Tab-separated table of C-alpha atoms and ligand atoms in Angstrom:
chain	number	residue	atom	x	y	z
A	1	ALA	CA	20.165	-22.823	5.117
A	2	GLU	CA	19.922	-27.022	5.758
A	3	THR	CA	21.553	-29.439	3.896
A	4	PRO	CA	19.108	-31.096	1.723
A	5	ASP	CA	18.632	-34.577	1.524
A	6	ALA	CA	20.861	-35.727	-1.184
A	7	LYS	CA	18.552	-38.736	-2.310
A	8	ASN	CA	16.482	-35.962	-4.155
A	9	LEU	CA	19.366	-34.493	-5.842
A	10	PRO	CA	21.119	-35.591	-9.263
A	11	PRO	CA	21.762	-38.213	-10.369
A	12	ASN	CA	19.235	-39.810	-7.997
A	13	VAL	CA	15.251	-39.826	-9.336
A	14	PRO	CA	13.896	-37.747	-6.867
A	15	GLU	CA	10.851	-39.197	-4.956
A	16	TRP	CA	8.149	-36.601	-6.500
A	17	SER	CA	9.122	-38.228	-9.687
A	18	GLN	CA	8.209	-41.925	-8.498
A	19	SER	CA	4.732	-41.619	-7.680
A	20	LEU	CA	1.664	-39.606	-9.110
A	21	GLY	CA	0.597	-36.292	-7.687
A	22	ASP	CA	-2.696	-35.243	-6.272
A	23	GLY	CA	-5.229	-34.606	-9.056
A	24	VAL	CA	-6.953	-31.777	-10.495
A	25	VAL	CA	-9.506	-29.610	-8.182
A	26	SER	CA	-7.852	-31.359	-5.092
A	27	ARG	CA	-6.896	-27.715	-4.460
A	28	PRO	CA	-10.166	-25.931	-5.877
A	29	TYR	CA	-8.908	-22.566	-4.738
A	30	GLY	CA	-5.322	-22.762	-5.200
A	31	ARG	CA	-2.374	-21.651	-2.737
A	32	PRO	CA	1.383	-21.222	-2.602
A	33	SER	CA	3.943	-24.088	-2.082
A	34	LYS	CA	3.956	-25.406	1.532
A	35	PHE	CA	7.365	-24.313	0.984
A	36	GLU	CA	6.621	-20.632	0.777
A	37	ALA	CA	4.467	-20.698	4.204
A	38	ASP	CA	6.582	-17.989	5.679
A	39	VAL	CA	5.486	-15.491	3.140
A	40	VAL	CA	2.737	-13.843	5.017
A	41	ARG	CA	1.312	-10.861	6.443
A	42	ARG	CA	2.326	-10.037	9.874
A	43	ASP	CA	1.516	-7.501	12.767
A	44	VAL	CA	3.410	-6.107	15.433
A	45	GLU	CA	1.969	-6.907	18.588
A	46	TRP	CA	2.745	-3.963	20.843
A	47	LEU	CA	1.733	-1.532	18.376
A	48	THR	CA	-2.080	-1.475	18.903
A	49	ALA	CA	-4.224	-2.317	21.914
A	50	SER	CA	-6.580	-5.103	19.783
A	51	ARG	CA	-6.507	-6.661	16.190
A	52	GLN	CA	-9.969	-5.158	15.532
A	53	SER	CA	-8.142	-1.706	15.332
A	54	SER	CA	-4.976	-2.426	14.257
A	55	VAL	CA	-2.769	-2.919	11.158
A	56	SER	CA	-0.982	-6.037	9.447
A	57	PHE	CA	1.906	-5.392	7.109
A	58	THR	CA	2.386	-6.587	3.472
A	59	PRO	CA	5.736	-9.020	3.335
A	60	LEU	CA	7.372	-6.701	0.605
A	61	HIS	CA	11.057	-8.313	1.335
A	62	ARG	CA	9.440	-11.649	-0.537
A	63	LEU	CA	7.463	-10.049	-3.545
A	64	GLU	CA	8.436	-9.765	-6.852
A	65	GLY	CA	7.090	-7.268	-9.674
A	66	ILE	CA	4.334	-4.813	-8.844
A	67	ILE	CA	1.263	-6.401	-8.403
A	68	THR	CA	0.443	-7.559	-4.780
A	69	PRO	CA	-1.283	-10.847	-4.538
A	70	ASN	CA	-4.874	-10.677	-2.771
A	71	GLY	CA	-4.210	-12.776	0.225
A	72	LEU	CA	-0.904	-10.810	1.325
A	73	GLY	CA	-2.001	-7.079	0.862
A	74	PHE	CA	-1.768	-5.073	4.391
A	75	GLU	CA	-4.757	-4.671	6.125
A	76	ARG	CA	-5.971	-1.881	8.106
A	77	HIS	CA	-9.163	-2.053	10.014
A	78	HIS	CA	-10.822	0.366	12.723
A	79	GLY	CA	-13.585	-1.894	13.507
A	80	GLY	CA	-12.348	-5.388	12.379
A	81	ILE	CA	-13.467	-7.118	9.220
A	82	ALA	CA	-17.065	-6.831	8.111
A	83	GLU	CA	-18.660	-10.108	6.366
A	84	ILE	CA	-21.258	-8.639	4.090
A	85	ASP	CA	-23.715	-10.590	2.360
A	86	PRO	CA	-23.861	-8.624	-0.850
A	87	ALA	CA	-27.590	-9.363	-1.096
A	88	GLU	CA	-27.896	-7.271	1.777
A	89	HIS	CA	-25.780	-4.729	0.921
A	90	ARG	CA	-26.749	-1.419	-0.873
A	91	LEU	CA	-24.855	1.670	-2.108
A	92	MET	CA	-26.680	4.759	-1.328
A	93	ILE	CA	-25.951	8.096	-2.838
A	94	HIS	CA	-27.595	11.085	-1.415
A	95	GLY	CA	-27.510	14.738	-0.029
A	96	LEU	CA	-27.056	17.506	-3.003
A	97	VAL	CA	-28.167	15.165	-5.973
A	98	GLU	CA	-31.252	15.768	-8.200
A	99	LYS	CA	-32.127	11.981	-7.856
A	100	PRO	CA	-30.963	10.026	-4.486
A	101	LEU	CA	-29.774	6.233	-5.774
A	102	VAL	CA	-29.914	2.839	-3.471
A	103	LEU	CA	-28.079	0.593	-5.743
A	104	THR	CA	-27.567	-3.113	-5.465
A	105	LEU	CA	-24.023	-4.663	-6.040
A	106	GLU	CA	-25.623	-5.985	-9.482
A	107	ASP	CA	-27.061	-2.219	-10.306
A	108	VAL	CA	-23.429	-1.234	-9.705
A	109	LYS	CA	-22.214	-3.844	-12.189
A	110	ARG	CA	-24.380	-2.647	-14.794
A	111	PHE	CA	-22.452	0.636	-15.446
A	112	PRO	CA	-19.611	0.483	-17.815
A	113	ARG	CA	-16.289	-0.560	-16.167
A	114	VAL	CA	-12.768	0.413	-16.066
A	115	ASN	CA	-9.590	-1.398	-14.910
A	116	ARG	CA	-6.724	0.219	-13.213
A	117	ILE	CA	-3.769	-0.588	-11.191
A	118	ALA	CA	-2.786	1.623	-8.201
A	119	PHE	CA	-1.086	1.699	-5.020
A	120	LEU	CA	-2.628	2.509	-1.792
A	121	GLU	CA	-0.559	3.407	0.861
A	122	CYS	CA	-1.371	4.295	4.580
A	123	ALA	CA	-0.642	7.725	5.462
A	124	ALA	CA	0.826	6.025	8.669
A	125	ASN	CA	3.112	4.034	6.497
A	126	SER	CA	6.730	4.471	8.172
A	127	GLY	CA	5.159	6.687	10.763
A	128	MET	CA	6.689	4.470	13.321
A	129	GLU	CA	10.283	5.678	12.039
A	130	TRP	CA	9.713	9.283	12.573
A	131	LYS	CA	11.787	9.864	15.671
A	132	GLY	CA	14.359	7.218	14.484
A	133	ALA	CA	14.995	3.880	12.896
A	134	GLN	CA	12.873	1.390	15.077
A	135	LEU	CA	11.506	-1.699	13.107
A	136	ASN	CA	13.966	-4.267	11.698
A	137	GLY	CA	12.311	-5.066	8.272
A	138	CYS	CA	10.822	-3.214	5.181
A	139	GLN	CA	7.517	-5.338	5.968
A	140	PHE	CA	7.367	-3.121	9.044
A	141	THR	CA	9.091	0.171	7.960
A	142	HIS	CA	7.126	0.144	4.389
A	143	GLY	CA	4.593	-2.586	4.631
A	144	MET	CA	1.422	-0.562	4.700
A	145	ILE	CA	0.925	-0.422	1.085
A	146	HIS	CA	-0.247	-2.780	-1.704
A	147	CYS	CA	-0.730	-2.435	-5.443
A	148	VAL	CA	-3.426	-4.251	-7.162
A	149	MET	CA	-5.804	-3.949	-10.508
A	150	TYR	CA	-9.065	-2.878	-9.519
A	151	THR	CA	-12.152	-3.410	-11.486
A	152	GLY	CA	-15.110	-1.133	-11.162
A	153	VAL	CA	-17.514	1.939	-12.108
A	154	PRO	CA	-15.843	5.595	-12.312
A	155	LEU	CA	-17.604	7.029	-9.301
A	156	LYS	CA	-18.045	10.186	-11.858
A	157	ARG	CA	-20.680	8.064	-13.786
A	158	LEU	CA	-22.723	7.004	-10.550
A	159	LEU	CA	-22.780	10.789	-9.478
A	160	GLU	CA	-23.993	11.720	-12.934
A	161	GLU	CA	-26.562	9.185	-12.778
A	162	ALA	CA	-27.640	10.833	-9.402
A	163	GLY	CA	-27.326	14.440	-11.000
A	164	LEU	CA	-25.370	16.461	-9.088
A	165	LYS	CA	-26.748	20.154	-7.951
A	166	THR	CA	-24.512	22.757	-8.692
A	167	ASN	CA	-23.559	23.700	-4.932
A	168	ALA	CA	-22.172	20.035	-5.026
A	169	LYS	CA	-18.384	20.433	-3.759
A	170	TRP	CA	-17.731	17.439	-1.088
A	171	LEU	CA	-18.154	13.734	-0.824
A	172	LEU	CA	-18.541	11.864	2.495
A	173	PRO	CA	-18.034	7.967	1.725
A	174	GLU	CA	-18.878	5.923	4.655
A	175	GLY	CA	-18.481	2.211	5.346
A	176	ALA	CA	-20.447	-0.373	6.644
A	177	ASP	CA	-17.974	-1.871	9.372
A	178	ALA	CA	-18.437	-1.542	13.127
A	179	SER	CA	-16.037	1.724	12.798
A	180	ALA	CA	-18.478	3.642	10.087
A	181	MET	CA	-15.548	5.205	8.652
A	182	THR	CA	-16.189	8.567	6.790
A	183	ARG	CA	-13.765	11.050	5.249
A	184	SER	CA	-14.548	14.361	3.365
A	185	VAL	CA	-13.591	13.967	-0.350
A	186	PRO	CA	-13.227	17.041	-2.577
A	187	ILE	CA	-15.506	16.654	-5.848
A	188	GLU	CA	-12.740	17.204	-8.085
A	189	LYS	CA	-11.129	13.855	-7.102
A	190	ALA	CA	-14.477	12.472	-7.632
A	191	LEU	CA	-15.045	13.383	-11.006
A	192	ASP	CA	-11.370	12.472	-11.765
A	193	ASP	CA	-9.937	9.144	-11.349
A	194	ALA	CA	-12.117	7.890	-8.477
A	195	ILE	CA	-13.543	4.075	-8.723
A	196	VAL	CA	-16.407	2.404	-6.718
A	197	ALA	CA	-14.567	-1.294	-7.132
A	198	TYR	CA	-15.657	-4.505	-6.685
A	199	ALA	CA	-12.817	-6.494	-7.962
A	200	MET	CA	-9.219	-6.918	-7.114
A	201	ASN	CA	-6.805	-8.706	-9.353
A	202	GLY	CA	-9.469	-10.220	-11.395
A	203	GLU	CA	-11.446	-11.479	-8.599
A	204	ALA	CA	-14.156	-10.054	-6.121
A	205	LEU	CA	-12.581	-7.735	-3.405
A	206	TYR	CA	-11.565	-9.804	-0.567
A	207	PRO	CA	-13.575	-9.213	2.714
A	208	GLU	CA	-10.444	-7.859	4.490
A	209	HIS	CA	-10.269	-5.207	1.599
A	210	GLY	CA	-13.867	-4.183	1.786
A	211	TYR	CA	-16.086	-6.859	-0.242
A	212	PRO	CA	-18.127	-5.999	-1.831
A	213	LEU	CA	-17.342	-2.460	-2.688
A	214	ARG	CA	-14.728	0.074	-1.923
A	215	LEU	CA	-13.686	3.474	-2.822
A	216	VAL	CA	-10.386	3.606	-4.738
A	217	LEU	CA	-8.568	7.265	-4.936
A	218	PRO	CA	-5.509	6.740	-6.968
A	219	GLY	CA	-2.439	8.413	-5.297
A	220	TRP	CA	-4.480	9.668	-2.257
A	221	GLN	CA	-3.864	8.453	1.577
A	222	GLY	CA	-5.149	5.009	2.096
A	223	ASN	CA	-7.325	5.972	4.683
A	224	MET	CA	-9.895	7.864	2.398
A	225	TRP	CA	-10.423	4.643	0.275
A	226	VAL	CA	-13.396	3.595	2.411
A	227	LYS	CA	-13.746	-0.142	2.352
A	228	TRP	CA	-17.405	-1.768	2.706
A	229	LEU	CA	-18.802	1.426	0.859
A	230	ARG	CA	-22.528	1.691	1.914
A	231	ARG	CA	-23.236	5.385	1.463
A	232	ILE	CA	-21.736	8.474	-0.448
A	233	LYS	CA	-23.328	11.835	0.955
A	234	VAL	CA	-23.010	14.631	-1.367
A	235	GLY	CA	-22.364	18.115	0.226
A	236	ASP	CA	-20.979	21.785	0.032
A	237	GLU	CA	-18.255	21.971	2.464
A	238	PRO	CA	-16.186	19.295	4.382
A	239	TRP	CA	-17.471	17.498	7.375
A	240	HIS	CA	-14.361	17.555	9.421
A	241	THR	CA	-14.630	14.061	10.916
A	242	ARG	CA	-12.364	12.233	13.518
A	243	GLU	CA	-10.399	10.895	10.590
A	244	GLU	CA	-9.304	14.682	9.277
A	245	THR	CA	-9.445	16.265	12.500
A	246	SER	CA	-7.573	14.201	15.522
A	247	LYS	CA	-6.120	11.752	12.926
A	248	TYR	CA	-4.443	11.812	9.474
A	249	THR	CA	-3.260	15.452	10.248
A	250	ALA	CA	0.332	16.406	11.367
A	251	LEU	CA	1.124	19.022	14.048
A	252	LEU	CA	4.071	21.010	12.939
A	253	PRO	CA	6.781	22.369	15.298
A	254	ASP	CA	4.895	26.041	15.224
A	255	GLY	CA	1.789	24.455	16.603
A	256	GLN	CA	-0.170	24.562	13.256
A	257	ALA	CA	-1.315	21.134	12.120
A	258	ARG	CA	-1.166	20.379	8.280
A	259	ARG	CA	-4.729	18.826	7.113
A	260	PHE	CA	-6.273	17.303	4.141
A	261	THR	CA	-2.580	16.118	3.044
A	262	TRP	CA	-4.359	13.839	0.476
A	263	ALA	CA	-1.523	13.057	-1.934
A	264	MET	CA	1.311	10.374	-1.401
A	265	ASP	CA	4.854	11.961	-2.063
A	266	ALA	CA	7.273	10.013	-4.007
A	267	LYS	CA	9.053	7.348	-2.039
A	268	SER	CA	10.853	4.101	-2.321
A	269	VAL	CA	12.466	1.307	-0.472
A	270	ILE	CA	15.048	-1.460	-1.201
A	271	THR	CA	13.198	-4.644	-0.431
A	272	ASP	CA	15.946	-7.158	-0.921
A	273	PRO	CA	18.350	-7.090	0.299
A	274	SER	CA	16.828	-5.786	3.689
A	275	PRO	CA	16.894	-7.139	7.350
A	276	GLN	CA	14.539	-9.893	6.614
A	277	ALA	CA	16.215	-10.564	3.411
A	278	PRO	CA	20.144	-10.889	4.496
A	279	LEU	CA	22.865	-11.589	2.147
A	280	HIS	CA	23.994	-15.035	1.681
A	281	ARG	CA	27.181	-14.718	-0.283
A	282	LYS	CA	29.732	-12.263	-1.805
A	283	GLY	CA	29.934	-11.756	-5.421
A	284	PHE	CA	27.250	-10.721	-8.137
A	285	THR	CA	24.262	-9.375	-6.129
A	286	VAL	CA	20.799	-8.351	-7.553
A	287	LEU	CA	19.194	-5.607	-5.292
A	288	SER	CA	15.733	-5.051	-5.757
A	289	GLY	CA	13.151	-2.331	-4.688
A	290	LEU	CA	9.795	-0.774	-4.948
A	291	ALA	CA	9.112	3.245	-5.978
A	292	TRP	CA	5.747	5.093	-6.079
A	293	SER	CA	4.474	8.467	-6.098
A	294	GLY	CA	0.954	9.567	-5.738
A	295	ARG	CA	1.346	12.421	-8.183
A	296	GLY	CA	2.145	10.436	-11.361
A	297	ALA	CA	4.717	8.146	-12.710
A	298	ILE	CA	7.999	7.454	-11.423
A	299	ARG	CA	10.531	9.003	-13.586
A	300	SER	CA	13.729	7.091	-12.039
A	301	VAL	CA	15.409	5.735	-9.003
A	302	ASP	CA	18.926	6.101	-7.864
A	303	VAL	CA	20.793	3.658	-5.565
A	304	SER	CA	23.580	4.340	-3.113
A	305	LEU	CA	25.781	1.857	-1.424
A	306	ASP	CA	27.571	4.304	0.666
A	307	GLY	CA	24.631	6.194	2.805
A	308	GLY	CA	24.169	8.959	0.372
A	309	ARG	CA	27.459	10.029	-1.060
A	310	ASN	CA	27.580	8.415	-4.149
A	311	TRP	CA	24.239	7.788	-6.253
A	312	ARG	CA	23.918	5.416	-9.391
A	313	ALA	CA	20.701	5.048	-11.597
A	314	ALA	CA	18.667	1.796	-10.970
A	315	ARG	CA	17.260	-0.146	-13.803
A	316	LEU	CA	13.292	0.237	-13.820
A	317	ASP	CA	11.698	-3.266	-14.895
A	318	GLY	CA	8.098	-4.142	-15.661
A	319	PRO	CA	5.297	-1.612	-16.394
A	320	VAL	CA	6.017	2.021	-15.175
A	321	LEU	CA	2.241	3.107	-14.402
A	322	ASP	CA	0.960	6.517	-13.295
A	323	LYS	CA	0.392	6.190	-9.312
A	324	ALA	CA	1.517	2.581	-9.051
A	325	LEU	CA	4.267	0.450	-7.552
A	326	THR	CA	7.063	0.657	-9.784
A	327	ARG	CA	10.130	-2.258	-9.610
A	328	PHE	CA	13.721	-1.317	-9.759
A	329	TYR	CA	17.147	-3.368	-9.849
A	330	TYR	CA	20.622	-2.492	-9.474
A	331	GLU	CA	23.165	-5.048	-9.728
A	332	PHE	CA	26.722	-4.865	-8.213
A	333	ASP	CA	29.378	-7.104	-6.906
A	334	TRP	CA	29.657	-7.338	-3.062
A	335	ASN	CA	33.056	-7.472	-1.861
A	336	GLY	CA	32.225	-8.162	1.967
A	337	ASP	CA	32.318	-4.630	2.865
A	338	PRO	CA	29.850	-3.120	5.023
A	339	LEU	CA	27.348	-1.072	3.045
A	340	LEU	CA	24.671	1.659	3.616
A	341	LEU	CA	21.997	0.901	1.221
A	342	GLN	CA	19.484	3.763	-0.024
A	343	SER	CA	17.343	4.138	-2.678
A	344	ARG	CA	15.903	8.022	-3.821
A	345	ALA	CA	12.706	8.158	-6.133
A	346	ILE	CA	12.198	10.831	-8.605
A	347	ASP	CA	8.319	11.147	-10.171
A	348	GLU	CA	7.444	12.935	-13.342
A	349	THR	CA	6.824	16.186	-11.414
A	350	GLY	CA	10.466	16.128	-10.747
A	351	TYR	CA	9.946	15.823	-7.016
A	352	VAL	CA	12.988	14.059	-5.569
A	353	GLN	CA	12.400	11.815	-2.406
A	354	PRO	CA	13.888	13.691	0.818
A	355	THR	CA	16.043	12.529	3.460
A	356	LYS	CA	14.539	11.903	6.765
A	357	ALA	CA	16.830	14.910	8.099
A	358	ALA	CA	15.425	17.216	5.553
A	359	LEU	CA	11.657	15.844	6.288
A	360	ARG	CA	11.948	16.323	10.103
A	361	GLN	CA	13.430	20.119	9.521
A	362	HIS	CA	10.196	21.116	7.924
A	363	ARG	CA	7.779	18.880	9.933
A	364	GLY	CA	9.371	18.303	13.130
A	365	LEU	CA	9.282	15.321	15.391
A	366	ASN	CA	5.278	15.154	16.262
A	367	SER	CA	4.386	13.801	13.004
A	368	ILE	CA	3.252	10.142	12.342
A	369	TYR	CA	2.025	10.669	8.743
A	370	HIS	CA	3.401	11.081	5.629
A	371	ASN	CA	7.194	9.906	6.230
A	372	ASN	CA	8.670	9.333	3.098
A	373	GLY	CA	12.055	10.142	4.109
A	374	ILE	CA	14.978	8.093	2.528
A	375	GLN	CA	15.470	4.441	4.261
A	376	THR	CA	19.014	3.252	5.076
A	377	TRP	CA	19.768	-0.587	5.630
A	378	HIS	CA	23.383	-1.018	6.976
A	379	VAL	CA	24.732	-4.582	5.371
A	380	LEU	CA	27.121	-5.882	8.047
A	381	PRO	CA	30.207	-7.931	7.056
A	382	ASN	CA	28.472	-11.213	7.632
A	383	GLY	CA	25.547	-10.274	5.408
A	384	GLU	CA	23.202	-9.443	7.976
A	385	ILE	CA	21.150	-6.108	7.667
A	386	GLU	CA	20.072	-3.533	10.202
A	387	ASN	CA	17.567	-0.613	9.989
A	388	VAL	CA	19.727	2.370	10.599
A	389	GLU	CA	19.931	6.424	9.975
A	390	VAL	CA	22.992	8.065	8.782
A	391	ALA	CA	23.758	11.536	9.719
B	401	LIG	N1	-12.634	1.751	5.577
B	401	LIG	C1	-13.539	1.342	6.624
B	401	LIG	N2	-14.631	1.321	6.464
B	401	LIG	N3	-12.916	0.963	7.744
B	401	LIG	C2	-11.407	1.197	8.067
B	401	LIG	O1	-11.205	0.853	8.920
B	401	LIG	N4	-9.293	1.661	7.141
B	401	LIG	C3	-8.701	2.981	6.148
B	401	LIG	C4	-9.150	2.516	4.700
B	401	LIG	N5	-10.799	2.180	4.687
B	401	LIG	C5	-10.650	1.680	6.884
B	401	LIG	C6	-11.300	1.788	5.382
B	401	LIG	C7	-7.293	2.815	6.172
B	401	LIG	S1	-6.591	3.742	7.665
B	401	LIG	C8	-6.384	2.309	5.230
B	401	LIG	S2	-4.905	2.639	5.441
B	401	LIG	C9	-7.149	1.588	4.026
B	401	LIG	O2	-8.374	1.318	4.587
B	401	LIG	C10	-6.496	0.372	4.167
B	401	LIG	O3	-6.871	-0.574	3.405
B	401	LIG	P1	-6.962	-2.199	3.327
B	401	LIG	O4	-6.986	-2.757	4.487
B	401	LIG	O5	-7.425	-2.589	2.145
B	401	LIG	O6	-5.018	-2.181	2.966
């Protein structure tokens, strides 16, 4: 770090104490301090051919708590960001229903509301790490995730309004963006905890995340959370769209493909220290990280400093919610020796986050999706940190 200008340090009176600051509404929509300008979403340029069908990553290493600010959640678009005038947007519900509906945003807001904190993880999160350690930073290895509070209408209420026919078994939500994203969603999920959301963290959805309407499917892979939601077709069997045949499936070693792998398995990552957040001094060190499970709440998190030989219980702090990010801490004294940092999440079903080796044994090396293996950070004596794998 640069040596700060001593003129603003005690015992001097700092310059910002010597004149009035900007008045109210000089920033009608607030922004972080200019000294936090490096806390931004980033992309990996070589990963995709265009930014319209690409991904940006959440700066997990610089965030606290469990809620992702609205301007920092990763984005994944297949056809760019649709900028939709809500006055010209409708949600159509049709197919195997008694009464097809065409709803305005105002119509949707007249239904009883729910608030729900949920993480959204892309099934491809950590996908670049299947064949070995590659990207240097949890922003890039684990940053296809965000967690916000959604406000919206339970999808169940809208389907009741339309009246499901007895053979209604599947839904096909479709986005209004240029990719016309579609996925087959089983009716059980729709009637359980699915939400048609219009707000995130208390304000209208941001365009990047589907303004004015998006589907929320807590715990399930992000690809199914259709943004810019314009249509839900009700049917009696899945549609086998591109996104559930050639994509978002995993080719196993025996040539079979895993399909309809909806729920995200328990996973965790140490966000600080990590390659983008190196250690600056020896002594008392606060280790911080995130854990989550698409099958329920996090029960516990273990931390290892020696590559998985010894495990100690991390401390969970803040709300521990069903299908939401959960914050954990582990405090220790660093004596300057190299470390192999790992975290391991256990969810309320008793499922234990596996090692990468165990995952590969079952799934082989052809996968991209659902890599929830244990991450290792190698801390060097100078405090720098590398993404590595241990045997
Ligand atoms: N919905 C539409 N209409 N178009 C899209 O490109 N991308 C999907 C999903 N919903 C997508 C979409 C994918 S692959 C993911 S992981 C999530 O949205 C990402 O949501 P986010 O951009 O809010 O992070």
